Coordinates of C-alpha atoms and ligand atoms in Angstrom, one line a residue:
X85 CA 8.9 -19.8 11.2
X86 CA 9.7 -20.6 7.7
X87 CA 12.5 -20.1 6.2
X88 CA 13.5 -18.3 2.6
X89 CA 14.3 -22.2 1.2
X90 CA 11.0 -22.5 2.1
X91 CA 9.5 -20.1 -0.2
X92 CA 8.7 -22.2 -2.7
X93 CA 6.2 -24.3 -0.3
X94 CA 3.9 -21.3 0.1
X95 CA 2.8 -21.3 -3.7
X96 CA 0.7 -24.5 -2.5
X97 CA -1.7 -22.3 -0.9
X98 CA -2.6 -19.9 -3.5
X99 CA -5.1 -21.8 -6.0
X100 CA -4.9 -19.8 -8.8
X101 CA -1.3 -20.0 -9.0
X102 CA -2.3 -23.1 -10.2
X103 CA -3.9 -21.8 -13.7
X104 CA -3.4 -21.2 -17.1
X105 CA -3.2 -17.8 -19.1
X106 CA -3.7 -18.1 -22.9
X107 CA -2.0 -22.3 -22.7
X108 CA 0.6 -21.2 -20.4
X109 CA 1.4 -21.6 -16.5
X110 CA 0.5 -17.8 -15.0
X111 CA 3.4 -16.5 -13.5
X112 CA 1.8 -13.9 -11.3
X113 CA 4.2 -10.1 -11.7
X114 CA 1.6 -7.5 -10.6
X115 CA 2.0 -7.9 -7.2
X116 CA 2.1 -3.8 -6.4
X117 CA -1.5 -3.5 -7.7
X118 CA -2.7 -6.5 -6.2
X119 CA -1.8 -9.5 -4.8
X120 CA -3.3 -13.4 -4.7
X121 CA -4.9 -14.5 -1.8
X122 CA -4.0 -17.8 -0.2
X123 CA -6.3 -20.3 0.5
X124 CA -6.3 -19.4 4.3
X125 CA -7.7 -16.2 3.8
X126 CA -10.4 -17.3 1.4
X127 CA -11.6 -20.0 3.7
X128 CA -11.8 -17.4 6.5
X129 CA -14.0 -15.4 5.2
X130 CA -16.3 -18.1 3.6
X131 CA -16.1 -19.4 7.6
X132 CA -17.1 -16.1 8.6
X133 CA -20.7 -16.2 6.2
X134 CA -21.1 -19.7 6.9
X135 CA -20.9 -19.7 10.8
X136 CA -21.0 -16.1 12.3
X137 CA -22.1 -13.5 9.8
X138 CA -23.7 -10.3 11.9
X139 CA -23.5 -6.9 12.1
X140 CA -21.5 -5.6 14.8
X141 CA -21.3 -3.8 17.9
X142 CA -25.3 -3.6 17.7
X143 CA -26.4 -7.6 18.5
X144 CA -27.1 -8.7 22.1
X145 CA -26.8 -12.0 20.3
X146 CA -24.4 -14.7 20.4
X147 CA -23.7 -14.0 16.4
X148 CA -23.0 -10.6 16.8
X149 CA -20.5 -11.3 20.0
X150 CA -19.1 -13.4 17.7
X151 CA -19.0 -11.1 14.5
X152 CA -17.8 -8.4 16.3
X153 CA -15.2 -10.2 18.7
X154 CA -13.5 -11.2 14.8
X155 CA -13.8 -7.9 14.1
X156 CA -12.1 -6.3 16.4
X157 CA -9.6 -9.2 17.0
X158 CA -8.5 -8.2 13.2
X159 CA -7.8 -4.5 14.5
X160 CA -6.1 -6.1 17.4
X161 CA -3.2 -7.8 15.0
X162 CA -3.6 -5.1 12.1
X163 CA -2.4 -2.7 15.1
X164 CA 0.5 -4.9 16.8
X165 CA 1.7 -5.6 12.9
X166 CA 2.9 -2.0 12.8
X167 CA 3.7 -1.5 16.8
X168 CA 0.5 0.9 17.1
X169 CA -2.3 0.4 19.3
X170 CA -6.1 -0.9 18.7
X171 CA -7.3 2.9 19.4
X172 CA -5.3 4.0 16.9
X173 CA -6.1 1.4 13.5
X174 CA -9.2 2.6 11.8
X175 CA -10.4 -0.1 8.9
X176 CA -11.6 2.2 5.4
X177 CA -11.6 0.9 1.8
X178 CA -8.5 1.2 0.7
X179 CA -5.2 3.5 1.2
X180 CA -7.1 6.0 -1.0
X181 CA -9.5 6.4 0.8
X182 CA -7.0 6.6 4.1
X183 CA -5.1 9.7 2.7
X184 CA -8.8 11.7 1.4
X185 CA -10.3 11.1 4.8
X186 CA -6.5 13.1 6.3
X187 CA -6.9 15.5 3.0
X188 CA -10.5 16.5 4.2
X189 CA -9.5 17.3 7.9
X190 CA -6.5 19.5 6.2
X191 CA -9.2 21.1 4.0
X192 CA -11.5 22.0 7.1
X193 CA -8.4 23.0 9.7
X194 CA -5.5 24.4 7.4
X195 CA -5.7 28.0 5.3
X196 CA -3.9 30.2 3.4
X197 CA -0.4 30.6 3.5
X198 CA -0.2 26.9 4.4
X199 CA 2.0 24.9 3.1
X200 CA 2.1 20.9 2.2
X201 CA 4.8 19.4 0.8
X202 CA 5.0 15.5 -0.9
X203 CA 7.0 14.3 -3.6
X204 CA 7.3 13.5 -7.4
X205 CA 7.4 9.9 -7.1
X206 CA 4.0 9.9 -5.5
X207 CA 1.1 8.0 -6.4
X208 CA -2.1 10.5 -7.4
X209 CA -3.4 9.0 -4.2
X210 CA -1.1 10.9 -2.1
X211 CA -1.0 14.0 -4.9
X212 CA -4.9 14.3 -6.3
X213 CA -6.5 14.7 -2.5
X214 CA -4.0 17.5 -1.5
X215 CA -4.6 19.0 -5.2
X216 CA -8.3 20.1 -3.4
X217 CA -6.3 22.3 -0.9
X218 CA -4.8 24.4 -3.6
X219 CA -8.4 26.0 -4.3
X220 CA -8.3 27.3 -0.7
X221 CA -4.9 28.8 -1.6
X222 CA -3.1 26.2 0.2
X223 CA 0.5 25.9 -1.3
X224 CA 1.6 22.3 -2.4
X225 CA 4.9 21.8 -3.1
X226 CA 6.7 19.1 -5.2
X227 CA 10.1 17.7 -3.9
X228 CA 12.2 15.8 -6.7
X229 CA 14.1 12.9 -7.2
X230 CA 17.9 11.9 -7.9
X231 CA 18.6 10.4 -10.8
X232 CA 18.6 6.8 -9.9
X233 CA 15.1 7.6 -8.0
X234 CA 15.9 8.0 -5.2
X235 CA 14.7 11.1 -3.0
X236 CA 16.4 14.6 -3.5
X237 CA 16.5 15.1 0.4
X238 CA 18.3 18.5 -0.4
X239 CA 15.5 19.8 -2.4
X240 CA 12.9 18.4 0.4
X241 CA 15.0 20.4 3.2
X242 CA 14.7 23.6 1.0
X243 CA 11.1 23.1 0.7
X244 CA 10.2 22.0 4.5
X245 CA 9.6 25.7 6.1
X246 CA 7.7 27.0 9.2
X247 CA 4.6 27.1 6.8
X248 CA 5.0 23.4 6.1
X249 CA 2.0 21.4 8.2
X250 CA 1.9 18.5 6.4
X251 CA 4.6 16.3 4.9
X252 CA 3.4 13.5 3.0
X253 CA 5.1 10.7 1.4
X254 CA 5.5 7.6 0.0
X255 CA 7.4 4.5 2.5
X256 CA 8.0 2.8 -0.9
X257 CA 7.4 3.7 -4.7
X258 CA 4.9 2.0 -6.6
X259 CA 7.3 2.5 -9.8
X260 CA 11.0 3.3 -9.1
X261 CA 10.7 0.6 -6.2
X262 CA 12.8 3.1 -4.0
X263 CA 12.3 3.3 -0.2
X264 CA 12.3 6.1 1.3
X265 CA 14.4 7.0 4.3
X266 CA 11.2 7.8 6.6
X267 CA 12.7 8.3 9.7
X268 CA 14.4 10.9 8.5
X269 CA 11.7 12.9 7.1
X270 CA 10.0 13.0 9.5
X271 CA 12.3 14.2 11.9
X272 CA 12.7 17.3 9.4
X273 CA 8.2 17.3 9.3
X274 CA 8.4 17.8 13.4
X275 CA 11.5 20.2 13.8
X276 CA 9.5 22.3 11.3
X277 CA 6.3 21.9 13.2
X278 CA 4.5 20.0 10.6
X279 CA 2.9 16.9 10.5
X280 CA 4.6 13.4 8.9
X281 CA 2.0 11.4 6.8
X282 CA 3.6 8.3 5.1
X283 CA 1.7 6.4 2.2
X284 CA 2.5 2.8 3.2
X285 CA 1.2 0.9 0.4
X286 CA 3.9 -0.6 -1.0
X287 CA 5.9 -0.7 2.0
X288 CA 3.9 -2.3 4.8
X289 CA 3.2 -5.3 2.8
X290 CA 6.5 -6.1 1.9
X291 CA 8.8 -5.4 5.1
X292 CA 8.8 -4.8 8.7
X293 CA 7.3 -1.3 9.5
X294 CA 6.8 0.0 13.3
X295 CA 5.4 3.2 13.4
X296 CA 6.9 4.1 16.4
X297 CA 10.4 3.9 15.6
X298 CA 9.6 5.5 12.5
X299 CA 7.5 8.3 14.5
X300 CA 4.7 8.9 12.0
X301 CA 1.8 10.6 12.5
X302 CA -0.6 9.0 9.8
X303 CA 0.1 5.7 7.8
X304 CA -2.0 4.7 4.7
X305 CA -2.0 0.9 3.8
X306 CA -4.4 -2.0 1.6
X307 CA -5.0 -5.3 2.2
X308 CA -5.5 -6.2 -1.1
X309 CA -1.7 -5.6 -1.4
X310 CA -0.6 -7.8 0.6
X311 CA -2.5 -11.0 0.5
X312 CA -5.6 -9.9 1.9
X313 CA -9.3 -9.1 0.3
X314 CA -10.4 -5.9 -1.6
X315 CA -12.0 -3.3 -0.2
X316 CA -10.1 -2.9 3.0
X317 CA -7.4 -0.2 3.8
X318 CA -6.3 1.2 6.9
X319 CA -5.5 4.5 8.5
X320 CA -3.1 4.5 11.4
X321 CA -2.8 7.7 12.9
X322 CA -1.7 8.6 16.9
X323 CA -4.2 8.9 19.3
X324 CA -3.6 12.4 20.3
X325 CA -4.2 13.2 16.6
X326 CA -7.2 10.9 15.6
X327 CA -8.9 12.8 19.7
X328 CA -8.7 16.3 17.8
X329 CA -9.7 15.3 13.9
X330 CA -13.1 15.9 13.3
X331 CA -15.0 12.4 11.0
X332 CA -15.6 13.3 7.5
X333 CA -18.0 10.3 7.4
X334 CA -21.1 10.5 9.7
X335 CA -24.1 8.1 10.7
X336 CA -24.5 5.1 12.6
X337 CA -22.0 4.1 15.1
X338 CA -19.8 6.9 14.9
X339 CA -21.9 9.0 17.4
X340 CA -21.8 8.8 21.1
X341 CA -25.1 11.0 21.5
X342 CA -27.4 12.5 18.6
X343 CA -29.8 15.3 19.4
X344 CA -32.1 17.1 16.5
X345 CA -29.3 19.7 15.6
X346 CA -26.0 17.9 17.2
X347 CA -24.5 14.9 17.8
X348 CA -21.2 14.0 19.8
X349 CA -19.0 11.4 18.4
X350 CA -17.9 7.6 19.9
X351 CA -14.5 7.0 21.1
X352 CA -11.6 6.4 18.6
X353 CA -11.1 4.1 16.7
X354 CA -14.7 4.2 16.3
X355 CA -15.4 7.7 15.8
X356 CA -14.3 7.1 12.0
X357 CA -15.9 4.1 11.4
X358 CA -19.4 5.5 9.8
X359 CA -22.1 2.9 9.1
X360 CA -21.8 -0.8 8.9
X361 CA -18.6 -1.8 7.8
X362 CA -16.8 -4.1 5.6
X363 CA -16.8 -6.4 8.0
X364 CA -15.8 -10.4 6.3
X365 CA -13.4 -8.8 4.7
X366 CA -11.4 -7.3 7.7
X367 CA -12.0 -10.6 9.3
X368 CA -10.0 -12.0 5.9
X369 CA -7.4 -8.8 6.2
X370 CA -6.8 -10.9 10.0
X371 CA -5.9 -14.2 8.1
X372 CA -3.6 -12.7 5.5
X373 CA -1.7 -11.2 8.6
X374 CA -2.0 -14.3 10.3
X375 CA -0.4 -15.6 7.5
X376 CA 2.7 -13.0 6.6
X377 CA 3.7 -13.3 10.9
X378 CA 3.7 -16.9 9.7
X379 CA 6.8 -16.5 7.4
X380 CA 8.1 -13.7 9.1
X381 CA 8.7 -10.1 7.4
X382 CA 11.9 -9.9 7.4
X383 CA 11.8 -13.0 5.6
X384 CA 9.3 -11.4 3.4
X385 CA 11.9 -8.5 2.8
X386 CA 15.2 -10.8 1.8
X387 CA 13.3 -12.9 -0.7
X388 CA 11.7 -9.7 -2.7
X389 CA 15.2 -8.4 -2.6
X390 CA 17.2 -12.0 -3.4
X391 CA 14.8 -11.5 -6.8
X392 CA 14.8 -8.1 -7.8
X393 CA 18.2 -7.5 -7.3
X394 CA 18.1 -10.8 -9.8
X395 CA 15.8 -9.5 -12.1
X396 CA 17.3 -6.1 -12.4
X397 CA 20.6 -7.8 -13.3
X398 CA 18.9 -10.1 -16.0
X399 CA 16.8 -7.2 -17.6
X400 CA 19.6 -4.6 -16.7
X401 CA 22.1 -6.5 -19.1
X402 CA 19.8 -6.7 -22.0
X403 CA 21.0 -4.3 -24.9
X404 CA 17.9 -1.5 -25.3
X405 CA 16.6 -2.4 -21.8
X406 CA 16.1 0.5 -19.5
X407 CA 15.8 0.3 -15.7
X408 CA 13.5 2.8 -14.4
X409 CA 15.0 3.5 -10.8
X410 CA 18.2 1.6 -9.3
X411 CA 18.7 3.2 -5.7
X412 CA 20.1 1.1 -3.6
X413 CA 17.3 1.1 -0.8
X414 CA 15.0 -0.6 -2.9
X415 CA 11.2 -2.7 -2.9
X416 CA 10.2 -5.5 -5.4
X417 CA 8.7 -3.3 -8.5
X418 CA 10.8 -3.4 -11.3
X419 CA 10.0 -0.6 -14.1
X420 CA 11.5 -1.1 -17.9
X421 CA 11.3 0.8 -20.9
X422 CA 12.1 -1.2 -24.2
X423 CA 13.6 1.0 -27.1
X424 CA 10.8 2.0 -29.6
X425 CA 8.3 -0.6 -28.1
X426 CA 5.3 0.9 -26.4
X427 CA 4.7 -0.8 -23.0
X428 CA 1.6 -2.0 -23.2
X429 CA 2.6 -3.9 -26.2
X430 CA 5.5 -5.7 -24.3
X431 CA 2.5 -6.1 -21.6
X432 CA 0.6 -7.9 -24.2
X433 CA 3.5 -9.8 -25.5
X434 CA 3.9 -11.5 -22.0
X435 CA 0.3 -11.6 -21.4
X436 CA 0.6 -14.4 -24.5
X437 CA 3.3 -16.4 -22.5
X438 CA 1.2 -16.2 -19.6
X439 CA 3.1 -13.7 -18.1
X440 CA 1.0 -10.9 -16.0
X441 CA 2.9 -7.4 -15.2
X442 CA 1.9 -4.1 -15.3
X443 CA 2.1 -1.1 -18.1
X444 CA 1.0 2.4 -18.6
X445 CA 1.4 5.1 -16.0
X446 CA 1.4 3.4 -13.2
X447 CA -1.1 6.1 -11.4
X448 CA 2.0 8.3 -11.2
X449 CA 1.6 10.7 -14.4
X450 CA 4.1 13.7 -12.3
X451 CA 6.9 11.2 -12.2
X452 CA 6.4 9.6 -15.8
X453 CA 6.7 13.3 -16.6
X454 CA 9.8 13.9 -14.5
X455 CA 11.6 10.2 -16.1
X456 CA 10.4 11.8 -19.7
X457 CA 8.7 8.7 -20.8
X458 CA 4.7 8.4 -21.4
X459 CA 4.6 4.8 -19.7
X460 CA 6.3 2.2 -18.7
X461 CA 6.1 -1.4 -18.1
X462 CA 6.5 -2.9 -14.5
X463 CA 7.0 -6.5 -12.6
X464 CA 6.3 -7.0 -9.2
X465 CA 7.4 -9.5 -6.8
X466 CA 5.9 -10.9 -3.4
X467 CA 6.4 -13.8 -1.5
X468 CA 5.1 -16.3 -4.1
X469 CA 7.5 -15.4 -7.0
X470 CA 10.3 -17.6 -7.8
X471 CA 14.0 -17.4 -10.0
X472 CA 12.7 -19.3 -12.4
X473 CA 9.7 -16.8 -13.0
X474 CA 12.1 -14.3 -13.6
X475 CA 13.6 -16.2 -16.0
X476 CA 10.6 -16.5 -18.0
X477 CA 9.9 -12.9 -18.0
X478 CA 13.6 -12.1 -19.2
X479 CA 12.4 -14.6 -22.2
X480 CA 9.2 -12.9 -22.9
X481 CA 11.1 -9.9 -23.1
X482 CA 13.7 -11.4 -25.1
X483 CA 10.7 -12.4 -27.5
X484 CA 9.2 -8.7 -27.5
X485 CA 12.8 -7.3 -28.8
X486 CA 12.6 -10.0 -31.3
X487 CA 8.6 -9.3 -32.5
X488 CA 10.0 -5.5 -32.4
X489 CA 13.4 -6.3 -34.2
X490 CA 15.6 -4.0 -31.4
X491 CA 19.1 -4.9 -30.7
Ligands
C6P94 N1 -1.0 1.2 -6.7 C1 -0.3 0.0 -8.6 O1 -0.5 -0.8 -9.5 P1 -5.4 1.7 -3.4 O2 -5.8 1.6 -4.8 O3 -6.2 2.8 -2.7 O4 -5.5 0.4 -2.7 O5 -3.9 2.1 -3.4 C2 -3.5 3.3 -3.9 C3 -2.0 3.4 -3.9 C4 -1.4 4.4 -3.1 N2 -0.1 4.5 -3.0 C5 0.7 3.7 -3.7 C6 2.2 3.9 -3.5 C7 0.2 2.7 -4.5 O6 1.0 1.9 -5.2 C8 -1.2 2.6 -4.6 C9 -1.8 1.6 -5.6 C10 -1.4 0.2 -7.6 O7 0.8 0.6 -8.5 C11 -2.7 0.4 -8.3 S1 -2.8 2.0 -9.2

């Protein structure tokens, strides 16, 4: 186990951390839309098309037992990462994908009168696919947030009713950083009858998350967030459920027996896992998990917090610097406005010193609408990111209030 002194050790395996942006030494602060990849991960998967690459599940051959013993291996530790069982991990392309493939079941099983219910801080993700329910005249409905971001759990209580069947919301904000007190909601989703679907993405890779204790029904993740490759995203949902959904993609594998007008589907996890899949990659999405039980979650969790509660001190203090959500259950993304300056030109500003963070809207256009502002700009911490990083970027945004002349 390493330990948080030993933080700064782990910046060795990450090669690009190594670079240059525009003269300067990167310092790495869009960690929600993305993160590095260490070098473990990349070797993995350049061992996997080197010495084993197959499809799987089809091969009586030694490279296919091999392909597909990787494969499911990664499902094996994806599944104990979150206390959930192999039946119940299906691998898709990304936590978009996840919450559409839950958004089309809703569509073919739920009617009018309905009712679904997520959140303003939501990312379009986990809004836009339960937008396509409205047209069956499905009601969505839109719980708010507190001042300080956090969750109006008053306003969610009025709006979870015996019509509600699906809750669905965010673990962690991609924006306001807050956490949301799952557990909770989804006690209120079952004693209304409904179902609790939780969009993990910025929760899972940065703390401990058991889905059991949290009883959800359906979690959404990527493992591009959290040191792993593109193109990967999971779907955890509980066997019962995934028994009784119907697959929204079809073709090879899926299918237990095809007949000219029917078919009957393979057992789950399988069952939603249409055609040949991405399969290096999960083997990749293994390593990085390999990798974050190596330092240990909770580990993860203290250092993100050691430095945003840092950062949000530093930028917090600076005269025509506001914070864009301070509740006190918060994740490593740090949103700022700067008085008169438009984000992405603070965004460009840093991008001269070398300094990478996010600006615009963040893929959350109902909540930049609910904070009144058209953008903001956003830095975001994971297990690489250091003090001293956070020092530069309170310079570069010292040095965009001086380019922009606020005080
Ligand atoms: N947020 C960000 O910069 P995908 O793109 O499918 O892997 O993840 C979508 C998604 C869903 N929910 C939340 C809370 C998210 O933060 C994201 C991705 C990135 O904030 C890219 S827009």
């Amino acid at each position: 186990m390493i330990y948080i002194t030993d933080f700064s050790k782990i910046r060795n395996d990450f090669p690009i951390l190594k670079r240059k942006v525009n003269g300067k030494q990167l310092v790495y602060l869009d960690n929600a839309a993305t993160t590095q990849k260490p070098r473990q991960v990349i070797d993995r998967i350049t061992d996997y098309y080197m010495n084993h690459n197959a499809n799987i599940h089809r091969g009586i051959h030694k490279l296919s037992e091999e392909a597909t013993e990787e494969y499911e291996g990664a499902r094996e530790r994806t599944a104990k990462f979150i206390s959930a069982s192999a039946r119940e991990i299906i691998f898709t392309k990304n936590t978009t994908e996840s919450l559409n493939i839950l958004a089309y079941w809703a569509l073919r099983t739920l009617g009018k009168g309905d009712e679904v219910v997520v959140s303003v801080m939501e990312h379009h993700s986990n809004i836009v696919p339960w937008q396509m329910l409205v047209e069956k005249g499905i009601t969505l409905k839109i719980a708010g947030i507190k001042k300080d971001g956090s969750l109006d759990m008053d306003h969610l209580n009025k709006l979870v009713t015996k019509k509600t069947k699906i809750v669905s919301i965010a673990h962690a904000s991609n924006v306001l950083g807050t956490i949301n007190p799952i557990k909770e909601i989804a006690k209120l989703a079952h004693d209304a009858g409904a179902l609790m679907i939780v969009d993990g993405a910025q929760s899972v890779p940065h703390m401990p998350v058991d889905v059991k204790n949290l009883d959800v029904d359906f979690l959404a993740f990527s493992s591009h967030k959290m040191l792993g490759p593109t193109g990967i995203g999971v779907l955890f949902g509980k066997e019962e459920l995934l028994k009784k959904a119907t697959p929204f993609l079809r073709g090879g594998d899926m299918i237990k027996e095809v007949f000219q007008q029917t078919a009957t589907w393979n057992e789950i996890p399988w069952k939603f896992e249409a055609g040949t899949p991405n399969i290096a990659d999960v083997i990749g999405f293994g390593a990085a998990i390999d990798y974050l039980n190596k330092i240990g979650m909770k580990n993860i969790r203290e250092h993100e917090i050691e430095l945003t509660k840092y950062a949000m001190k530093k930028l917090g203090a600076m005269k025509g610097v506001t914070l864009h959500g301070t509740a006190k259950d918060k994740g490593g993304a740090v949103s700022f406005s700067i008085d008169g300056v438009h984000p992405h030109d603070t965004a460009t500003i840093l991008d001269s010193e070398g300094i990478a963070i996010r600006s615009g809207h963040l893929c959350a256009q109902p909540l930049m609408e609910r904070l009144g502002v058209p953008a903001v700009g956003r830095a975001s911490f994971y297990v690489y990111n250091t003090k001293g990083e956070v020092d530069k970027l309170v310079a570069g945004v010292e040095k965009v209030k001086k380019t922009f002349k606020v005080i």
